[in-house]
Amino acid sequence: MAGYDFYLRLNKGEYMISKNYFNNAGLGSILDKILAGDRLSIEDGHTLFECKDLTALGTLASIVRRKMHGSKTFYVLNRHINYTNICINGCLFCAYARERGEQGAFQLSKEDIMEKLRSAPVAPREIHVVGGCHPDIPLSFFEETFVSIKSEFPQAVIKSFTAVEIAHFAKIEGISTIETLERLRKAGAEMLPGGGAEIFAPETRRKICPKKLDADNWLRVHGEAHKLGYSTNCTMLFGHIESIADRLDHLDRLRKQQDETGGFNCFIPLPFLTENSRLEIEHPLTGIDELKTIAISRLMLDNIPHIKAYWVMLGVKQAQTALHFGADDFDGTVVEEKIGHMAGASSDQALTRSELEEMIRGCGFTPVERDAAFNEV
Ligand code: V47
Ligand code: SF4
């Protein structure tokens, strides 16, 4: 394979690319594909995971990230609302869920939700609503709540319910997931968050969340949402008992779904936090593995525009580093978060606009405030 050196100038980033260096790291042909804009195969994904040269991986992911977004790093003024932790699914990894009547179980009323929104330090542009699969909260509760939210916070986009919750509501109401999505859209929902994807590979999924909606149905609900005009996000929970092949299978399924229905806006790689979990983990996730997985996600998901460095789960410092490994979004103010913090997240509950901007600038990027759909504001 020919070795040569060249400068690559991309949207305010300049890279000295030595082909010999990438050849020696075993990544020469992958560099060629990336520069040509060609899709990476699952085999390429394995080569990337096997590569020990973290700097080479980071450079490849940064090339793609710079081509797509230059030095911009996005953030949003958002507010999370976790409306209940009562859940019938009992996923083994989950530290958040409780059974009804169990100590620590909670369920917010419509007034509780409105009060939380009113007390947010700044008016949110994105309201992220997710919770457990509660046995009997009717869909009408959310329809009424969303109508009130939209009338009091018309500038905010409601990003609500994982595909798992959508399928759960459909089941308890005896209606289709399409009808569920249509009713929620009419009430004001515009986006679906990416949770509930966990890991798609059936055998591993059965071990970590046997009662949860399966991969095909998770993807089907997102496809239906895309066709109804929702834009949606997607996630992958990694660093538990899954294999590298499971991670690559997961990324490949998301990429195929995106080829078909095209509505995924952002991918969020979620490193597994182990506190209060019933899952036994043999090899705890390392910081290196987190960065590699983020970089490889950027490289494999050539058709998903954004990769989120979710500071709540990664921790702020690792989220900053992730911006040099392919991530271009820093999520947002969040204000109150329970899912990660009940699992041992050591990050703060909230960040302010100026903290977000300072952190982004501090690692050499340009902060850009966005709305929920990634339009610059
Ligand atoms: O679905 C649960 C994960 C997800 C743990 O769409 C855990 O913009 C790590 O999906 N350690 C919910 N992760 C969070 C989520 C999300 C967050 C921020 C933004 C968006 C978006 C989506 O959290 C769950 C599950 O995959 N999770 N427990 C844990 N112990
Ligand atoms: Fe319920 Fe979600 Fe926790 Fe699973 S991960 S137990 S669906 S709250």
PDB file of C-alpha atoms in Angstrom, residues 19-300:
ATOM      1  CA  LYS A  19      -0.625   7.394   5.061  1.00  0.00           C
ATOM      2  CA  ASN A  20       2.281   5.356   6.401  1.00  0.00           C
ATOM      3  CA  TYR A  21       1.162   6.052   9.933  1.00  0.00           C
ATOM      4  CA  PHE A  22      -2.371   4.785   9.196  1.00  0.00           C
ATOM      5  CA  ASN A  23      -0.938   1.812   7.279  1.00  0.00           C
ATOM      6  CA  ASN A  24       1.154   0.926  10.325  1.00  0.00           C
ATOM      7  CA  ALA A  25      -1.914   1.236  12.557  1.00  0.00           C
ATOM      8  CA  GLY A  26      -3.695  -1.225  10.200  1.00  0.00           C
ATOM      9  CA  LEU A  27      -6.126   1.494   9.112  1.00  0.00           C
ATOM     10  CA  GLY A  28      -4.785   2.466   5.656  1.00  0.00           C
ATOM     11  CA  SER A  29      -7.696   1.085   3.646  1.00  0.00           C
ATOM     12  CA  ILE A  30     -10.214   2.513   6.134  1.00  0.00           C
ATOM     13  CA  LEU A  31      -8.613   5.959   5.766  1.00  0.00           C
ATOM     14  CA  ASP A  32      -9.035   5.641   1.980  1.00  0.00           C
ATOM     15  CA  LYS A  33     -12.722   4.755   2.386  1.00  0.00           C
ATOM     16  CA  ILE A  34     -13.309   7.649   4.764  1.00  0.00           C
ATOM     17  CA  LEU A  35     -11.642  10.164   2.475  1.00  0.00           C
ATOM     18  CA  ALA A  36     -13.708   8.810  -0.439  1.00  0.00           C
ATOM     19  CA  GLY A  37     -16.925   8.935   1.637  1.00  0.00           C
ATOM     20  CA  ASP A  38     -17.452   5.171   1.237  1.00  0.00           C
ATOM     21  CA  ARG A  39     -19.433   3.116   3.744  1.00  0.00           C
ATOM     22  CA  LEU A  40     -17.456   1.017   6.230  1.00  0.00           C
ATOM     23  CA  SER A  41     -18.280  -2.684   6.492  1.00  0.00           C
ATOM     24  CA  ILE A  42     -18.830  -4.612   9.730  1.00  0.00           C
ATOM     25  CA  GLU A  43     -15.398  -6.143   9.105  1.00  0.00           C
ATOM     26  CA  ASP A  44     -13.935  -2.622   9.033  1.00  0.00           C
ATOM     27  CA  GLY A  45     -15.706  -2.047  12.350  1.00  0.00           C
ATOM     28  CA  HIS A  46     -13.892  -5.055  13.845  1.00  0.00           C
ATOM     29  CA  THR A  47     -10.566  -3.723  12.510  1.00  0.00           C
ATOM     30  CA  LEU A  48     -11.282  -0.393  14.210  1.00  0.00           C
ATOM     31  CA  PHE A  49     -12.134  -2.023  17.546  1.00  0.00           C
ATOM     32  CA  GLU A  50      -8.962  -4.155  17.335  1.00  0.00           C
ATOM     33  CA  CYS A  51      -6.789  -1.092  16.669  1.00  0.00           C
ATOM     34  CA  LYS A  52      -4.719  -0.092  19.709  1.00  0.00           C
ATOM     35  CA  ASP A  53      -3.903   3.370  18.363  1.00  0.00           C
ATOM     36  CA  LEU A  54      -6.494   5.609  19.984  1.00  0.00           C
ATOM     37  CA  THR A  55      -5.032   8.718  18.351  1.00  0.00           C
ATOM     38  CA  ALA A  56      -5.487   7.228  14.866  1.00  0.00           C
ATOM     39  CA  LEU A  57      -9.124   6.376  15.653  1.00  0.00           C
ATOM     40  CA  GLY A  58      -9.746   9.854  17.036  1.00  0.00           C
ATOM     41  CA  THR A  59      -8.242  11.440  13.926  1.00  0.00           C
ATOM     42  CA  LEU A  60     -10.449   9.388  11.593  1.00  0.00           C
ATOM     43  CA  ALA A  61     -13.585  10.253  13.573  1.00  0.00           C
ATOM     44  CA  SER A  62     -12.528  13.914  13.737  1.00  0.00           C
ATOM     45  CA  ILE A  63     -12.082  14.051   9.963  1.00  0.00           C
ATOM     46  CA  VAL A  64     -15.695  12.921   9.522  1.00  0.00           C
ATOM     47  CA  ARG A  65     -16.966  15.193  12.287  1.00  0.00           C
ATOM     48  CA  ARG A  66     -15.146  18.226  10.839  1.00  0.00           C
ATOM     49  CA  LYS A  67     -16.447  17.471   7.346  1.00  0.00           C
ATOM     50  CA  MET A  68     -20.004  17.406   8.693  1.00  0.00           C
ATOM     51  CA  HIS A  69     -19.970  20.155  11.322  1.00  0.00           C
ATOM     52  CA  GLY A  70     -16.648  21.993  11.240  1.00  0.00           C
ATOM     53  CA  SER A  71     -15.759  23.312  14.678  1.00  0.00           C
ATOM     54  CA  LYS A  72     -19.405  23.638  15.756  1.00  0.00           C
ATOM     55  CA  THR A  73     -20.537  21.854  18.904  1.00  0.00           C
ATOM     56  CA  PHE A  74     -24.257  22.019  19.580  1.00  0.00           C
ATOM     57  CA  TYR A  75     -26.136  22.381  22.851  1.00  0.00           C
ATOM     58  CA  VAL A  76     -29.767  22.978  23.783  1.00  0.00           C
ATOM     59  CA  LEU A  77     -31.626  24.621  26.670  1.00  0.00           C
ATOM     60  CA  ASN A  78     -33.574  21.567  27.743  1.00  0.00           C
ATOM     61  CA  ARG A  79     -35.392  20.129  30.725  1.00  0.00           C
ATOM     62  CA  HIS A  80     -35.805  16.429  31.447  1.00  0.00           C
ATOM     63  CA  ILE A  81     -39.042  15.224  33.008  1.00  0.00           C
ATOM     64  CA  ASN A  82     -39.013  11.673  34.380  1.00  0.00           C
ATOM     65  CA  TYR A  83     -42.728  11.262  35.112  1.00  0.00           C
ATOM     66  CA  THR A  84     -42.587   7.912  36.920  1.00  0.00           C
ATOM     67  CA  ASN A  85     -40.137   5.171  37.807  1.00  0.00           C
ATOM     68  CA  ILE A  86     -42.857   2.575  38.283  1.00  0.00           C
ATOM     69  CA  CYS A  87     -42.209  -0.003  35.586  1.00  0.00           C
ATOM     70  CA  ILE A  88     -43.387  -3.497  34.741  1.00  0.00           C
ATOM     71  CA  ASN A  89     -40.348  -4.453  32.650  1.00  0.00           C
ATOM     72  CA  GLY A  90     -37.724  -5.144  35.321  1.00  0.00           C
ATOM     73  CA  CYS A  91     -34.666  -4.771  33.059  1.00  0.00           C
ATOM     74  CA  LEU A  92     -31.692  -6.270  34.882  1.00  0.00           C
ATOM     75  CA  PHE A  93     -29.366  -3.330  34.253  1.00  0.00           C
ATOM     76  CA  CYS A  94     -31.811  -0.683  35.481  1.00  0.00           C
ATOM     77  CA  ALA A  95     -31.228   1.152  38.767  1.00  0.00           C
ATOM     78  CA  TYR A  96     -34.106   3.555  38.167  1.00  0.00           C
ATOM     79  CA  ALA A  97     -37.256   1.400  38.095  1.00  0.00           C
ATOM     80  CA  ARG A  98     -39.399   0.432  41.082  1.00  0.00           C
ATOM     81  CA  GLU A  99     -42.517  -1.647  41.537  1.00  0.00           C
ATOM     82  CA  ARG A 100     -45.691   0.107  42.607  1.00  0.00           C
ATOM     83  CA  GLY A 101     -45.692   0.561  46.391  1.00  0.00           C
ATOM     84  CA  GLU A 102     -41.953  -0.100  46.672  1.00  0.00           C
ATOM     85  CA  GLN A 103     -39.861   2.407  48.589  1.00  0.00           C
ATOM     86  CA  GLY A 104     -38.624   5.140  46.258  1.00  0.00           C
ATOM     87  CA  ALA A 105     -41.402   4.659  43.691  1.00  0.00           C
ATOM     88  CA  PHE A 106     -42.815   7.942  42.353  1.00  0.00           C
ATOM     89  CA  GLN A 107     -45.399   9.167  39.878  1.00  0.00           C
ATOM     90  CA  LEU A 108     -45.818  12.837  38.925  1.00  0.00           C
ATOM     91  CA  SER A 109     -49.207  14.483  38.476  1.00  0.00           C
ATOM     92  CA  LYS A 110     -49.881  16.937  35.659  1.00  0.00           C
ATOM     93  CA  GLU A 111     -49.474  19.793  38.174  1.00  0.00           C
ATOM     94  CA  ASP A 112     -46.123  18.371  39.368  1.00  0.00           C
ATOM     95  CA  ILE A 113     -44.901  18.350  35.767  1.00  0.00           C
ATOM     96  CA  MET A 114     -46.115  21.901  35.095  1.00  0.00           C
ATOM     97  CA  GLU A 115     -44.480  23.121  38.328  1.00  0.00           C
ATOM     98  CA  LYS A 116     -41.160  21.549  37.367  1.00  0.00           C
ATOM     99  CA  LEU A 117     -41.304  23.260  33.980  1.00  0.00           C
ATOM    100  CA  ARG A 118     -42.246  26.624  35.496  1.00  0.00           C
ATOM    101  CA  SER A 119     -39.330  26.415  37.911  1.00  0.00           C
ATOM    102  CA  ALA A 120     -36.720  25.656  35.210  1.00  0.00           C
ATOM    103  CA  PRO A 121     -33.974  28.335  35.403  1.00  0.00           C
ATOM    104  CA  VAL A 122     -34.471  29.301  31.734  1.00  0.00           C
ATOM    105  CA  ALA A 123     -37.416  28.651  29.435  1.00  0.00           C
ATOM    106  CA  PRO A 124     -36.666  25.269  27.847  1.00  0.00           C
ATOM    107  CA  ARG A 125     -36.565  24.830  24.066  1.00  0.00           C
ATOM    108  CA  GLU A 126     -36.722  21.064  24.410  1.00  0.00           C
ATOM    109  CA  ILE A 127     -38.718  19.113  26.986  1.00  0.00           C
ATOM    110  CA  HIS A 128     -37.541  15.519  27.236  1.00  0.00           C
ATOM    111  CA  VAL A 129     -40.273  13.335  28.764  1.00  0.00           C
ATOM    112  CA  VAL A 130     -39.573   9.679  29.585  1.00  0.00           C
ATOM    113  CA  GLY A 131     -40.446   7.240  32.332  1.00  0.00           C
ATOM    114  CA  GLY A 132     -41.021   3.620  33.240  1.00  0.00           C
ATOM    115  CA  CYS A 133     -43.722   1.443  31.672  1.00  0.00           C
ATOM    116  CA  HIS A 134     -46.385   2.168  34.286  1.00  0.00           C
ATOM    117  CA  PRO A 135     -49.186  -0.427  34.412  1.00  0.00           C
ATOM    118  CA  ASP A 136     -52.102   1.963  34.121  1.00  0.00           C
ATOM    119  CA  ILE A 137     -51.384   5.638  33.330  1.00  0.00           C
ATOM    120  CA  PRO A 138     -53.761   6.215  30.396  1.00  0.00           C
ATOM    121  CA  LEU A 139     -52.607   7.863  27.188  1.00  0.00           C
ATOM    122  CA  SER A 140     -55.166  10.623  27.802  1.00  0.00           C
ATOM    123  CA  PHE A 141     -53.091  11.751  30.823  1.00  0.00           C
ATOM    124  CA  PHE A 142     -50.190  12.571  28.527  1.00  0.00           C
ATOM    125  CA  GLU A 143     -52.433  14.085  25.842  1.00  0.00           C
ATOM    126  CA  GLU A 144     -53.896  16.490  28.416  1.00  0.00           C
ATOM    127  CA  THR A 145     -50.477  17.257  29.904  1.00  0.00           C
ATOM    128  CA  PHE A 146     -48.939  17.962  26.488  1.00  0.00           C
ATOM    129  CA  VAL A 147     -51.765  20.322  25.529  1.00  0.00           C
ATOM    130  CA  SER A 148     -51.123  22.283  28.758  1.00  0.00           C
ATOM    131  CA  ILE A 149     -47.354  22.279  28.158  1.00  0.00           C
ATOM    132  CA  LYS A 150     -47.762  23.591  24.611  1.00  0.00           C
ATOM    133  CA  SER A 151     -50.122  26.328  25.701  1.00  0.00           C
ATOM    134  CA  GLU A 152     -47.765  27.535  28.462  1.00  0.00           C
ATOM    135  CA  PHE A 153     -44.434  26.851  26.668  1.00  0.00           C
ATOM    136  CA  PRO A 154     -45.237  27.232  22.959  1.00  0.00           C
ATOM    137  CA  GLN A 155     -41.553  27.654  22.030  1.00  0.00           C
ATOM    138  CA  ALA A 156     -40.637  24.254  23.452  1.00  0.00           C
ATOM    139  CA  VAL A 157     -40.483  21.047  21.443  1.00  0.00           C
ATOM    140  CA  ILE A 158     -41.839  18.039  23.312  1.00  0.00           C
ATOM    141  CA  LYS A 159     -39.465  15.101  22.820  1.00  0.00           C
ATOM    142  CA  SER A 160     -41.383  12.321  24.418  1.00  0.00           C
ATOM    143  CA  PHE A 161     -41.389   8.604  25.042  1.00  0.00           C
ATOM    144  CA  THR A 162     -39.029   5.893  23.975  1.00  0.00           C
ATOM    145  CA  ALA A 163     -40.282   3.387  21.424  1.00  0.00           C
ATOM    146  CA  VAL A 164     -40.648   1.015  24.394  1.00  0.00           C
ATOM    147  CA  GLU A 165     -43.143   3.361  26.088  1.00  0.00           C
ATOM    148  CA  ILE A 166     -44.999   3.954  22.788  1.00  0.00           C
ATOM    149  CA  ALA A 167     -45.471   0.181  22.365  1.00  0.00           C
ATOM    150  CA  HIS A 168     -46.493  -0.092  26.030  1.00  0.00           C
ATOM    151  CA  PHE A 169     -49.171   2.630  25.710  1.00  0.00           C
ATOM    152  CA  ALA A 170     -50.457   0.978  22.515  1.00  0.00           C
ATOM    153  CA  LYS A 171     -50.790  -2.314  24.356  1.00  0.00           C
ATOM    154  CA  ILE A 172     -52.632  -0.969  27.391  1.00  0.00           C
ATOM    155  CA  GLU A 173     -54.950   1.159  25.194  1.00  0.00           C
ATOM    156  CA  GLY A 174     -55.567  -1.709  22.735  1.00  0.00           C
ATOM    157  CA  ILE A 175     -54.550   0.444  19.758  1.00  0.00           C
ATOM    158  CA  SER A 176     -51.704   0.351  17.227  1.00  0.00           C
ATOM    159  CA  THR A 177     -48.376   2.084  17.747  1.00  0.00           C
ATOM    160  CA  ILE A 178     -49.163   4.254  14.713  1.00  0.00           C
ATOM    161  CA  GLU A 179     -52.401   5.439  16.346  1.00  0.00           C
ATOM    162  CA  THR A 180     -50.528   6.081  19.606  1.00  0.00           C
ATOM    163  CA  LEU A 181     -47.950   8.182  17.771  1.00  0.00           C
ATOM    164  CA  GLU A 182     -50.689  10.047  15.886  1.00  0.00           C
ATOM    165  CA  ARG A 183     -52.584  10.886  19.081  1.00  0.00           C
ATOM    166  CA  LEU A 184     -49.453  12.128  20.838  1.00  0.00           C
ATOM    167  CA  ARG A 185     -48.458  14.173  17.821  1.00  0.00           C
ATOM    168  CA  LYS A 186     -51.851  15.810  17.769  1.00  0.00           C
ATOM    169  CA  ALA A 187     -51.390  16.673  21.466  1.00  0.00           C
ATOM    170  CA  GLY A 188     -48.025  18.369  20.756  1.00  0.00           C
ATOM    171  CA  ALA A 189     -45.225  15.771  20.667  1.00  0.00           C
ATOM    172  CA  GLU A 190     -42.735  16.276  17.838  1.00  0.00           C
ATOM    173  CA  MET A 191     -39.759  14.080  18.601  1.00  0.00           C
ATOM    174  CA  LEU A 192     -38.938  10.696  20.070  1.00  0.00           C
ATOM    175  CA  PRO A 193     -35.846  10.341  22.270  1.00  0.00           C
ATOM    176  CA  GLY A 194     -33.510   7.466  21.555  1.00  0.00           C
ATOM    177  CA  GLY A 195     -33.824   5.383  24.721  1.00  0.00           C
ATOM    178  CA  GLY A 196     -34.863   1.761  25.031  1.00  0.00           C
ATOM    179  CA  ALA A 197     -32.622   0.568  22.188  1.00  0.00           C
ATOM    180  CA  GLU A 198     -30.118  -0.912  24.681  1.00  0.00           C
ATOM    181  CA  ILE A 199     -28.431  -3.576  22.558  1.00  0.00           C
ATOM    182  CA  PHE A 200     -30.353  -5.155  19.685  1.00  0.00           C
ATOM    183  CA  ALA A 201     -28.599  -8.555  19.408  1.00  0.00           C
ATOM    184  CA  PRO A 202     -31.411 -10.906  20.527  1.00  0.00           C
ATOM    185  CA  GLU A 203     -29.448 -13.245  22.791  1.00  0.00           C
ATOM    186  CA  THR A 204     -27.809 -10.418  24.764  1.00  0.00           C
ATOM    187  CA  ARG A 205     -31.012  -8.380  24.816  1.00  0.00           C
ATOM    188  CA  ARG A 206     -32.837 -11.359  26.353  1.00  0.00           C
ATOM    189  CA  LYS A 207     -30.227 -11.500  29.116  1.00  0.00           C
ATOM    190  CA  ILE A 208     -30.339  -7.828  30.085  1.00  0.00           C
ATOM    191  CA  CYS A 209     -33.973  -6.894  29.433  1.00  0.00           C
ATOM    192  CA  PRO A 210     -36.049 -10.011  28.678  1.00  0.00           C
ATOM    193  CA  LYS A 211     -39.450  -8.286  28.897  1.00  0.00           C
ATOM    194  CA  LYS A 212     -38.578  -5.235  26.830  1.00  0.00           C
ATOM    195  CA  LEU A 213     -39.782  -4.554  23.287  1.00  0.00           C
ATOM    196  CA  ASP A 214     -37.488  -6.463  20.917  1.00  0.00           C
ATOM    197  CA  ALA A 215     -35.125  -4.933  18.365  1.00  0.00           C
ATOM    198  CA  ASP A 216     -37.358  -5.348  15.301  1.00  0.00           C
ATOM    199  CA  ASN A 217     -40.264  -3.678  17.033  1.00  0.00           C
ATOM    200  CA  TRP A 218     -38.091  -0.873  18.459  1.00  0.00           C
ATOM    201  CA  LEU A 219     -36.906  -0.135  14.920  1.00  0.00           C
ATOM    202  CA  ARG A 220     -40.432  -0.510  13.514  1.00  0.00           C
ATOM    203  CA  VAL A 221     -41.822   2.117  15.920  1.00  0.00           C
ATOM    204  CA  HIS A 222     -39.058   4.558  14.924  1.00  0.00           C
ATOM    205  CA  GLY A 223     -39.762   3.860  11.236  1.00  0.00           C
ATOM    206  CA  GLU A 224     -43.463   4.580  11.835  1.00  0.00           C
ATOM    207  CA  ALA A 225     -42.586   7.773  13.687  1.00  0.00           C
ATOM    208  CA  HIS A 226     -40.335   8.908  10.824  1.00  0.00           C
ATOM    209  CA  LYS A 227     -43.159   8.340   8.339  1.00  0.00           C
ATOM    210  CA  LEU A 228     -45.492  10.435  10.525  1.00  0.00           C
ATOM    211  CA  GLY A 229     -43.017  13.327  10.475  1.00  0.00           C
ATOM    212  CA  TYR A 230     -41.374  12.852  13.870  1.00  0.00           C
ATOM    213  CA  SER A 231     -37.633  13.154  13.975  1.00  0.00           C
ATOM    214  CA  THR A 232     -36.124  10.715  16.440  1.00  0.00           C
ATOM    215  CA  ASN A 233     -32.888   9.859  18.202  1.00  0.00           C
ATOM    216  CA  CYS A 234     -31.269   6.509  18.816  1.00  0.00           C
ATOM    217  CA  THR A 235     -28.999   5.086  21.496  1.00  0.00           C
ATOM    218  CA  MET A 236     -26.828   2.112  22.341  1.00  0.00           C
ATOM    219  CA  LEU A 237     -26.176   0.959  25.892  1.00  0.00           C
ATOM    220  CA  PHE A 238     -22.649  -0.497  25.943  1.00  0.00           C
ATOM    221  CA  GLY A 239     -20.072  -1.749  28.408  1.00  0.00           C
ATOM    222  CA  HIS A 240     -22.176  -4.464  30.087  1.00  0.00           C
ATOM    223  CA  ILE A 241     -22.220  -8.057  28.804  1.00  0.00           C
ATOM    224  CA  GLU A 242     -22.381  -7.314  25.082  1.00  0.00           C
ATOM    225  CA  SER A 243     -19.670  -8.328  22.626  1.00  0.00           C
ATOM    226  CA  ILE A 244     -17.961  -6.126  20.041  1.00  0.00           C
ATOM    227  CA  ALA A 245     -19.957  -8.043  17.404  1.00  0.00           C
ATOM    228  CA  ASP A 246     -23.164  -7.001  19.263  1.00  0.00           C
ATOM    229  CA  ARG A 247     -22.103  -3.329  19.168  1.00  0.00           C
ATOM    230  CA  LEU A 248     -21.387  -3.495  15.436  1.00  0.00           C
ATOM    231  CA  ASP A 249     -24.638  -5.353  14.753  1.00  0.00           C
ATOM    232  CA  HIS A 250     -26.458  -2.601  16.665  1.00  0.00           C
ATOM    233  CA  LEU A 251     -24.839   0.182  14.634  1.00  0.00           C
ATOM    234  CA  ASP A 252     -25.524  -1.688  11.405  1.00  0.00           C
ATOM    235  CA  ARG A 253     -29.237  -2.135  12.213  1.00  0.00           C
ATOM    236  CA  LEU A 254     -29.559   1.588  12.959  1.00  0.00           C
ATOM    237  CA  ARG A 255     -27.791   2.452   9.711  1.00  0.00           C
ATOM    238  CA  LYS A 256     -30.113   0.158   7.711  1.00  0.00           C
ATOM    239  CA  GLN A 257     -33.216   1.642   9.356  1.00  0.00           C
ATOM    240  CA  GLN A 258     -31.901   5.115   8.561  1.00  0.00           C
ATOM    241  CA  ASP A 259     -31.395   4.132   4.905  1.00  0.00           C
ATOM    242  CA  GLU A 260     -35.075   3.133   4.822  1.00  0.00           C
ATOM    243  CA  THR A 261     -36.856   5.864   6.773  1.00  0.00           C
ATOM    244  CA  GLY A 262     -34.263   8.580   7.325  1.00  0.00           C
ATOM    245  CA  GLY A 263     -35.612  10.242  10.480  1.00  0.00           C
ATOM    246  CA  PHE A 264     -32.795   9.670  12.982  1.00  0.00           C
ATOM    247  CA  ASN A 265     -31.205  12.957  13.944  1.00  0.00           C
ATOM    248  CA  CYS A 266     -28.731  11.991  16.618  1.00  0.00           C
ATOM    249  CA  PHE A 267     -27.068   8.887  18.023  1.00  0.00           C
ATOM    250  CA  ILE A 268     -26.260   8.723  21.729  1.00  0.00           C
ATOM    251  CA  PRO A 269     -23.748   6.097  22.873  1.00  0.00           C
ATOM    252  CA  LEU A 270     -24.589   5.394  26.543  1.00  0.00           C
ATOM    253  CA  PRO A 271     -21.804   3.891  28.683  1.00  0.00           C
ATOM    254  CA  PHE A 272     -23.287   1.526  31.253  1.00  0.00           C
ATOM    255  CA  LEU A 273     -23.168   2.836  34.839  1.00  0.00           C
ATOM    256  CA  THR A 274     -22.995  -0.058  37.234  1.00  0.00           C
ATOM    257  CA  GLU A 275     -24.249   1.152  40.622  1.00  0.00           C
ATOM    258  CA  ASN A 276     -27.464  -0.439  41.951  1.00  0.00           C
ATOM    259  CA  SER A 277     -27.689  -2.804  38.989  1.00  0.00           C
ATOM    260  CA  ARG A 278     -28.525  -6.501  39.133  1.00  0.00           C
ATOM    261  CA  LEU A 279     -26.286  -7.254  36.143  1.00  0.00           C
ATOM    262  CA  GLU A 280     -22.987  -8.926  36.930  1.00  0.00           C
ATOM    263  CA  ILE A 281     -20.229  -7.313  34.897  1.00  0.00           C
ATOM    264  CA  GLU A 282     -16.957  -9.162  34.308  1.00  0.00           C
ATOM    265  CA  HIS A 283     -14.973  -6.357  32.705  1.00  0.00           C
ATOM    266  CA  PRO A 284     -15.906  -2.821  33.732  1.00  0.00           C
ATOM    267  CA  LEU A 285     -15.873  -0.326  30.879  1.00  0.00           C
ATOM    268  CA  THR A 286     -12.691   1.742  30.504  1.00  0.00           C
ATOM    269  CA  GLY A 287     -12.441   5.372  29.425  1.00  0.00           C
ATOM    270  CA  ILE A 288     -10.479   4.211  26.362  1.00  0.00           C
ATOM    271  CA  ASP A 289     -13.288   1.855  25.335  1.00  0.00           C
ATOM    272  CA  GLU A 290     -15.809   4.697  25.724  1.00  0.00           C
ATOM    273  CA  LEU A 291     -13.803   6.936  23.383  1.00  0.00           C
ATOM    274  CA  LYS A 292     -13.187   4.134  20.877  1.00  0.00           C
ATOM    275  CA  THR A 293     -16.884   3.284  20.778  1.00  0.00           C
ATOM    276  CA  ILE A 294     -17.843   6.923  20.256  1.00  0.00           C
ATOM    277  CA  ALA A 295     -15.290   7.292  17.439  1.00  0.00           C
ATOM    278  CA  ILE A 296     -16.360   4.048  15.768  1.00  0.00           C
ATOM    279  CA  SER A 297     -20.036   5.072  16.033  1.00  0.00           C
ATOM    280  CA  ARG A 298     -19.195   8.281  14.145  1.00  0.00           C
ATOM    281  CA  LEU A 299     -17.390   6.277  11.480  1.00  0.00           C
ATOM    282  CA  MET A 300     -20.001   3.512  11.035  1.00  0.00           C
TER     283      MET A 300
END
